[in-house]
Amino acid sequence: MRTGILGGTFDPIHMAHLHAAETALFAGLDRVLFVPAGDPWQKTDREVTAVEHRVAMTRISIEGIDGFEIDLQETERQGPSYTIDTLESFPDDDELFLILGADAAAGIHSWHRAEDVLDRARMIVVPRPGTPPSAVTEALPGALRLEMAALDLSSTMIRAMAAEGRPYRFLVPEGVYGYILAENLYAKPETGDRVDQIIREE
Ligand code: ATP
Ligand code: MG
């Protein structure tokens, strides 16, 4: 069993996550597990959306898609949640592949027990605008690279678009868009806040 693991905050999950997972499956994995991160135990610079919503959006995204599964172990663990604990939860003879955006790959040496992470799983790196391939090569000379279009989107960008009233509907799965609206997760839709500066003159 060749298992890909795609961890993330998924606040919200978006098309780049899903396209990377599909491309990794196509490249030869048997399944991709989406692993939503638990709520952060350390104080961070922003409030992460409640885990129930992040899990719900992840479920909606993968529903009915062969080879896509959700793994809730990080949301169920108490205290800090480390990738190495997730990797070590699988039987020793499971072949594991950690799917990482280039930004995450370039910073992997700061992770808890980074060497053990690299021993236990092979890295599959997803291209991401903002992180040059050389930064990935430097950090992870032996990593596998996923060949796919670099997609310049992030959850941060989508949250900002929602809050400003800009369109972002087609950057997330249809069900996720509906969920965000129904739960009023990111938008503060006061008409006065609507951005009208979408087209700019040079
Ligand atoms: P945020 O802006 O909140 O940090 P994000 O878009 O970076 O959100 P995460 O949940 O932090 O999404 O990312 C989970 C994983 O997906 C990370 O390995 C990250 O590098 C990767 N990833 C996210 N967006 C992209 C993208 N556009 N291209 C490639 N990899 C991505
Ligand atoms: Mg991120």
mmCIF file of C-alpha atoms and ligand atoms in Angstrom:
data_model
loop_
_atom_site.group_PDB
_atom_site.id
_atom_site.type_symbol
_atom_site.label_atom_id
_atom_site.label_comp_id
_atom_site.label_asym_id
_atom_site.label_seq_id
_atom_site.Cartn_x
_atom_site.Cartn_y
_atom_site.Cartn_z
ATOM 1 C CA MET A 1 0.000 0.000 0.000
ATOM 2 C CA ARG A 2 1.521 3.269 -1.120
ATOM 3 C CA THR A 3 -0.089 5.949 1.025
ATOM 4 C CA GLY A 4 0.239 9.684 0.457
ATOM 5 C CA ILE A 5 -0.304 11.985 3.421
ATOM 6 C CA LEU A 6 -1.400 15.547 2.847
ATOM 7 C CA GLY A 7 -1.543 17.466 6.107
ATOM 8 C CA GLY A 8 -2.876 20.977 6.355
ATOM 9 C CA THR A 9 -4.924 23.452 8.274
ATOM 10 C CA PHE A 10 -7.450 23.385 5.411
ATOM 11 C CA ASP A 11 -8.943 26.727 6.453
ATOM 12 C CA PRO A 12 -10.425 26.359 3.853
ATOM 13 C CA ILE A 13 -9.304 23.436 1.691
ATOM 14 C CA HIS A 14 -8.891 24.669 -1.900
ATOM 15 C CA MET A 15 -8.267 23.530 -5.451
ATOM 16 C CA ALA A 16 -4.459 23.487 -5.148
ATOM 17 C CA HIS A 17 -4.683 20.934 -2.298
ATOM 18 C CA LEU A 18 -7.041 18.770 -4.332
ATOM 19 C CA HIS A 19 -5.152 19.071 -7.587
ATOM 20 C CA ALA A 20 -1.902 18.117 -5.835
ATOM 21 C CA ALA A 21 -3.581 15.081 -4.254
ATOM 22 C CA GLU A 22 -5.050 13.939 -7.553
ATOM 23 C CA THR A 23 -1.724 14.377 -9.320
ATOM 24 C CA ALA A 24 0.041 12.348 -6.621
ATOM 25 C CA LEU A 25 -2.509 9.548 -7.027
ATOM 26 C CA PHE A 26 -2.021 9.637 -10.770
ATOM 27 C CA ALA A 27 1.740 9.406 -10.225
ATOM 28 C CA GLY A 28 1.300 6.008 -8.581
ATOM 29 C CA LEU A 29 -0.027 6.243 -5.020
ATOM 30 C CA ASP A 30 -2.831 3.916 -3.943
ATOM 31 C CA ARG A 31 -4.532 6.516 -1.760
ATOM 32 C CA VAL A 32 -4.104 9.993 -0.377
ATOM 33 C CA LEU A 33 -5.046 10.708 3.220
ATOM 34 C CA PHE A 34 -6.069 14.261 4.006
ATOM 35 C CA VAL A 35 -4.990 14.980 7.577
ATOM 36 C CA PRO A 36 -6.510 18.159 9.030
ATOM 37 C CA ALA A 37 -4.365 19.714 11.741
ATOM 38 C CA GLY A 38 -5.814 19.967 15.222
ATOM 39 C CA ASP A 39 -6.532 23.356 16.699
ATOM 40 C CA PRO A 40 -3.211 24.996 17.523
ATOM 41 C CA TRP A 41 -2.173 24.575 21.132
ATOM 42 C CA GLN A 42 0.221 27.497 20.975
ATOM 43 C CA LYS A 43 -1.037 31.018 20.669
ATOM 44 C CA THR A 44 -0.616 31.959 17.040
ATOM 45 C CA ASP A 45 -0.998 35.247 15.214
ATOM 46 C CA ARG A 46 -4.496 34.436 14.028
ATOM 47 C CA GLU A 47 -7.472 32.402 15.108
ATOM 48 C CA VAL A 48 -7.787 29.219 13.138
ATOM 49 C CA THR A 49 -11.363 28.291 12.245
ATOM 50 C CA ALA A 50 -12.832 25.622 14.549
ATOM 51 C CA VAL A 51 -11.748 22.120 13.705
ATOM 52 C CA GLU A 52 -15.327 20.921 13.109
ATOM 53 C CA HIS A 53 -15.653 23.340 10.189
ATOM 54 C CA ARG A 54 -12.239 22.498 8.731
ATOM 55 C CA VAL A 55 -13.028 18.800 8.970
ATOM 56 C CA ALA A 56 -16.475 19.297 7.426
ATOM 57 C CA MET A 57 -15.008 21.166 4.447
ATOM 58 C CA THR A 58 -12.377 18.463 3.972
ATOM 59 C CA ARG A 59 -15.030 15.735 4.062
ATOM 60 C CA ILE A 60 -17.186 17.559 1.531
ATOM 61 C CA SER A 61 -14.198 17.917 -0.815
ATOM 62 C CA ILE A 62 -13.202 14.269 -0.910
ATOM 63 C CA GLU A 63 -16.637 12.671 -0.788
ATOM 64 C CA GLY A 64 -17.110 10.148 -3.561
ATOM 65 C CA ILE A 65 -13.594 10.520 -4.951
ATOM 66 C CA ASP A 66 -11.777 7.207 -5.327
ATOM 67 C CA GLY A 67 -8.477 7.127 -3.499
ATOM 68 C CA PHE A 68 -9.150 10.198 -1.354
ATOM 69 C CA GLU A 69 -9.654 9.582 2.384
ATOM 70 C CA ILE A 70 -9.704 11.674 5.539
ATOM 71 C CA ASP A 71 -7.686 10.792 8.635
ATOM 72 C CA LEU A 72 -8.712 12.577 11.830
ATOM 73 C CA GLN A 73 -5.907 11.462 14.124
ATOM 74 C CA GLU A 74 -4.345 14.924 14.477
ATOM 75 C CA THR A 75 -7.664 16.488 15.431
ATOM 76 C CA GLU A 76 -8.207 13.775 18.025
ATOM 77 C CA ARG A 77 -4.772 13.954 19.630
ATOM 78 C CA GLN A 78 -4.301 16.038 22.749
ATOM 79 C CA GLY A 79 -1.510 18.584 22.960
ATOM 80 C CA PRO A 80 0.875 19.434 20.148
ATOM 81 C CA SER A 81 0.427 17.451 16.997
ATOM 82 C CA TYR A 82 3.578 16.491 15.199
ATOM 83 C CA THR A 83 3.879 14.973 11.748
ATOM 84 C CA ILE A 84 6.265 12.344 13.071
ATOM 85 C CA ASP A 85 3.544 11.049 15.434
ATOM 86 C CA THR A 86 1.190 10.754 12.476
ATOM 87 C CA LEU A 87 3.772 8.881 10.403
ATOM 88 C CA GLU A 88 4.578 6.546 13.286
ATOM 89 C CA SER A 89 0.907 5.619 13.660
ATOM 90 C CA PHE A 90 1.127 3.525 10.478
ATOM 91 C CA PRO A 91 2.419 -0.050 10.390
ATOM 92 C CA ASP A 92 6.161 -0.229 9.677
ATOM 93 C CA ASP A 93 5.682 -1.889 6.322
ATOM 94 C CA ASP A 94 3.293 0.770 4.965
ATOM 95 C CA GLU A 95 5.059 2.795 2.315
ATOM 96 C CA LEU A 96 4.465 6.455 3.185
ATOM 97 C CA PHE A 97 4.783 9.560 1.053
ATOM 98 C CA LEU A 98 4.430 12.989 2.606
ATOM 99 C CA ILE A 99 2.946 15.474 0.142
ATOM 100 C CA LEU A 100 4.248 18.972 0.822
ATOM 101 C CA GLY A 101 3.998 22.330 -0.874
ATOM 102 C CA ALA A 102 7.378 23.803 -1.796
ATOM 103 C CA ASP A 103 7.064 26.377 1.003
ATOM 104 C CA ALA A 104 6.599 23.653 3.598
ATOM 105 C CA ALA A 105 9.357 21.509 2.067
ATOM 106 C CA ALA A 106 11.864 24.364 2.228
ATOM 107 C CA GLY A 107 11.200 24.738 5.952
ATOM 108 C CA ILE A 108 11.114 21.082 6.934
ATOM 109 C CA HIS A 109 14.344 21.125 8.932
ATOM 110 C CA SER A 110 12.686 23.251 11.593
ATOM 111 C CA TRP A 111 10.119 20.521 12.249
ATOM 112 C CA HIS A 112 10.050 18.369 15.349
ATOM 113 C CA ARG A 113 12.266 15.291 14.684
ATOM 114 C CA ALA A 114 12.780 16.266 11.060
ATOM 115 C CA GLU A 115 15.377 13.545 10.473
ATOM 116 C CA ASP A 116 12.952 10.869 11.627
ATOM 117 C CA VAL A 117 10.268 12.303 9.348
ATOM 118 C CA LEU A 118 12.665 11.992 6.415
ATOM 119 C CA ASP A 119 13.591 8.433 7.406
ATOM 120 C CA ARG A 120 10.013 7.253 7.675
ATOM 121 C CA ALA A 121 8.458 8.762 4.533
ATOM 122 C CA ARG A 122 9.500 9.878 1.107
ATOM 123 C CA MET A 123 8.781 13.516 0.360
ATOM 124 C CA ILE A 124 6.670 14.495 -2.637
ATOM 125 C CA VAL A 125 7.045 18.205 -3.248
ATOM 126 C CA VAL A 126 4.346 20.251 -4.963
ATOM 127 C CA PRO A 127 5.487 23.351 -6.862
ATOM 128 C CA ARG A 128 4.278 26.581 -5.282
ATOM 129 C CA PRO A 129 4.756 30.147 -6.474
ATOM 130 C CA GLY A 130 6.888 32.102 -4.050
ATOM 131 C CA THR A 131 9.326 29.273 -3.318
ATOM 132 C CA PRO A 132 11.951 28.671 -6.012
ATOM 133 C CA PRO A 133 12.817 25.056 -6.872
ATOM 134 C CA SER A 134 16.388 25.749 -5.724
ATOM 135 C CA ALA A 135 15.176 26.304 -2.150
ATOM 136 C CA VAL A 136 13.568 22.863 -2.233
ATOM 137 C CA THR A 137 16.650 21.183 -3.693
ATOM 138 C CA GLU A 138 18.785 22.745 -1.005
ATOM 139 C CA ALA A 139 16.525 21.578 1.816
ATOM 140 C CA LEU A 140 15.600 18.189 0.368
ATOM 141 C CA PRO A 141 18.028 16.959 -2.283
ATOM 142 C CA GLY A 142 16.367 13.533 -2.502
ATOM 143 C CA ALA A 143 12.751 14.640 -2.716
ATOM 144 C CA LEU A 144 10.343 13.567 -5.432
ATOM 145 C CA ARG A 145 8.863 16.444 -7.382
ATOM 146 C CA LEU A 146 5.314 16.439 -8.525
ATOM 147 C CA GLU A 147 5.012 17.700 -12.045
ATOM 148 C CA MET A 148 1.971 19.976 -12.127
ATOM 149 C CA ALA A 149 1.044 23.577 -12.747
ATOM 150 C CA ALA A 150 2.079 25.865 -9.912
ATOM 151 C CA LEU A 151 -1.166 27.367 -8.634
ATOM 152 C CA ASP A 152 -0.889 30.730 -6.968
ATOM 153 C CA LEU A 153 -3.558 30.373 -4.334
ATOM 154 C CA SER A 154 -3.698 29.919 -0.605
ATOM 155 C CA SER A 155 -6.259 29.644 2.139
ATOM 156 C CA THR A 156 -5.066 33.031 3.401
ATOM 157 C CA MET A 157 -5.898 34.572 0.029
ATOM 158 C CA ILE A 158 -9.338 32.934 -0.042
ATOM 159 C CA ARG A 159 -10.177 34.103 3.485
ATOM 160 C CA ALA A 160 -9.220 37.634 2.502
ATOM 161 C CA MET A 161 -11.271 37.479 -0.700
ATOM 162 C CA ALA A 162 -14.293 36.275 1.257
ATOM 163 C CA ALA A 163 -13.896 38.972 3.873
ATOM 164 C CA GLU A 164 -13.587 41.681 1.218
ATOM 165 C CA GLY A 165 -16.501 40.451 -0.857
ATOM 166 C CA ARG A 166 -14.367 39.480 -3.853
ATOM 167 C CA PRO A 167 -15.273 36.427 -5.941
ATOM 168 C CA TYR A 168 -13.559 33.156 -4.999
ATOM 169 C CA ARG A 169 -16.301 30.628 -5.762
ATOM 170 C CA PHE A 170 -14.321 28.637 -8.314
ATOM 171 C CA LEU A 171 -11.156 28.371 -6.219
ATOM 172 C CA VAL A 172 -12.791 25.857 -3.871
ATOM 173 C CA PRO A 173 -15.066 22.856 -4.480
ATOM 174 C CA GLU A 174 -18.712 23.782 -4.948
ATOM 175 C CA GLY A 175 -19.750 22.149 -1.673
ATOM 176 C CA VAL A 176 -17.058 24.020 0.232
ATOM 177 C CA TYR A 177 -18.257 27.313 -1.186
ATOM 178 C CA GLY A 178 -21.809 26.499 -0.084
ATOM 179 C CA TYR A 179 -20.574 25.492 3.361
ATOM 180 C CA ILE A 180 -18.587 28.710 3.841
ATOM 181 C CA LEU A 181 -21.656 30.770 2.945
ATOM 182 C CA ALA A 182 -24.059 28.704 5.050
ATOM 183 C CA GLU A 183 -21.796 28.864 8.115
ATOM 184 C CA ASN A 184 -20.746 32.453 7.412
ATOM 185 C CA LEU A 185 -17.129 31.469 8.019
ATOM 186 C CA TYR A 186 -15.064 34.227 6.500
ATOM 187 C CA ALA A 187 -17.293 36.867 4.986
ATOM 188 C CA LYS A 188 -18.344 39.951 6.790
ATOM 189 C CA PRO A 189 -20.834 40.895 4.087
ATOM 190 C CA GLU A 190 -21.627 44.472 4.898
ATOM 191 C CA THR A 191 -22.338 45.990 1.535
ATOM 192 C CA GLY A 192 -20.197 49.012 2.261
ATOM 193 C CA ASP A 193 -17.121 46.791 2.507
ATOM 194 C CA ARG A 194 -17.455 45.398 -0.980
ATOM 195 C CA VAL A 195 -14.328 45.857 -3.003
ATOM 196 C CA ASP A 196 -14.912 47.531 -6.331
ATOM 197 C CA GLN A 197 -11.258 47.830 -7.286
ATOM 198 C CA ILE A 198 -10.939 44.577 -9.223
ATOM 199 C CA ILE A 199 -9.939 46.052 -12.541
ATOM 200 C CA ARG A 200 -7.143 48.522 -12.302
ATOM 201 C CA GLU A 201 -5.747 50.863 -14.887
ATOM 202 C CA GLU A 202 -2.044 50.618 -15.557
HETATM 203 P P1 ATP B 1 -2.623 29.196 4.709
HETATM 204 O O1 ATP B 1 -2.564 30.334 3.741
HETATM 205 O O2 ATP B 1 -3.693 29.313 5.745
HETATM 206 O O3 ATP B 1 -1.274 28.816 5.281
HETATM 207 P P2 ATP B 1 -2.379 27.173 2.652
HETATM 208 O O4 ATP B 1 -3.048 27.523 1.381
HETATM 209 O O5 ATP B 1 -0.886 27.337 2.722
HETATM 210 O O6 ATP B 1 -3.107 27.924 3.842
HETATM 211 P P3 ATP B 1 -2.247 24.802 4.252
HETATM 212 O O7 ATP B 1 -3.425 24.117 4.854
HETATM 213 O O8 ATP B 1 -1.366 25.639 5.115
HETATM 214 O O9 ATP B 1 -2.791 25.703 3.002
HETATM 215 O O10 ATP B 1 -1.337 23.798 3.446
HETATM 216 C C1 ATP B 1 -1.336 22.410 3.517
HETATM 217 C C2 ATP B 1 -0.286 21.886 2.541
HETATM 218 O O11 ATP B 1 -0.662 22.223 1.202
HETATM 219 C C3 ATP B 1 1.116 22.482 2.754
HETATM 220 O O12 ATP B 1 2.076 21.471 2.480
HETATM 221 C C4 ATP B 1 1.173 23.565 1.699
HETATM 222 O O13 ATP B 1 2.491 23.867 1.305
HETATM 223 C C5 ATP B 1 0.382 22.934 0.560
HETATM 224 N N1 ATP B 1 -0.211 23.931 -0.323
HETATM 225 C C6 ATP B 1 -1.198 24.810 -0.031
HETATM 226 N N2 ATP B 1 -1.483 25.582 -1.084
HETATM 227 C C7 ATP B 1 -0.661 25.203 -2.075
HETATM 228 C C8 ATP B 1 -0.450 25.655 -3.434
HETATM 229 N N3 ATP B 1 -1.149 26.665 -3.951
HETATM 230 N N4 ATP B 1 0.498 25.021 -4.180
HETATM 231 C C9 ATP B 1 1.207 24.006 -3.642
HETATM 232 N N5 ATP B 1 1.072 23.533 -2.380
HETATM 233 C C10 ATP B 1 0.159 24.134 -1.601
HETATM 234 MG MG MG B 2 0.169 27.350 4.596
#
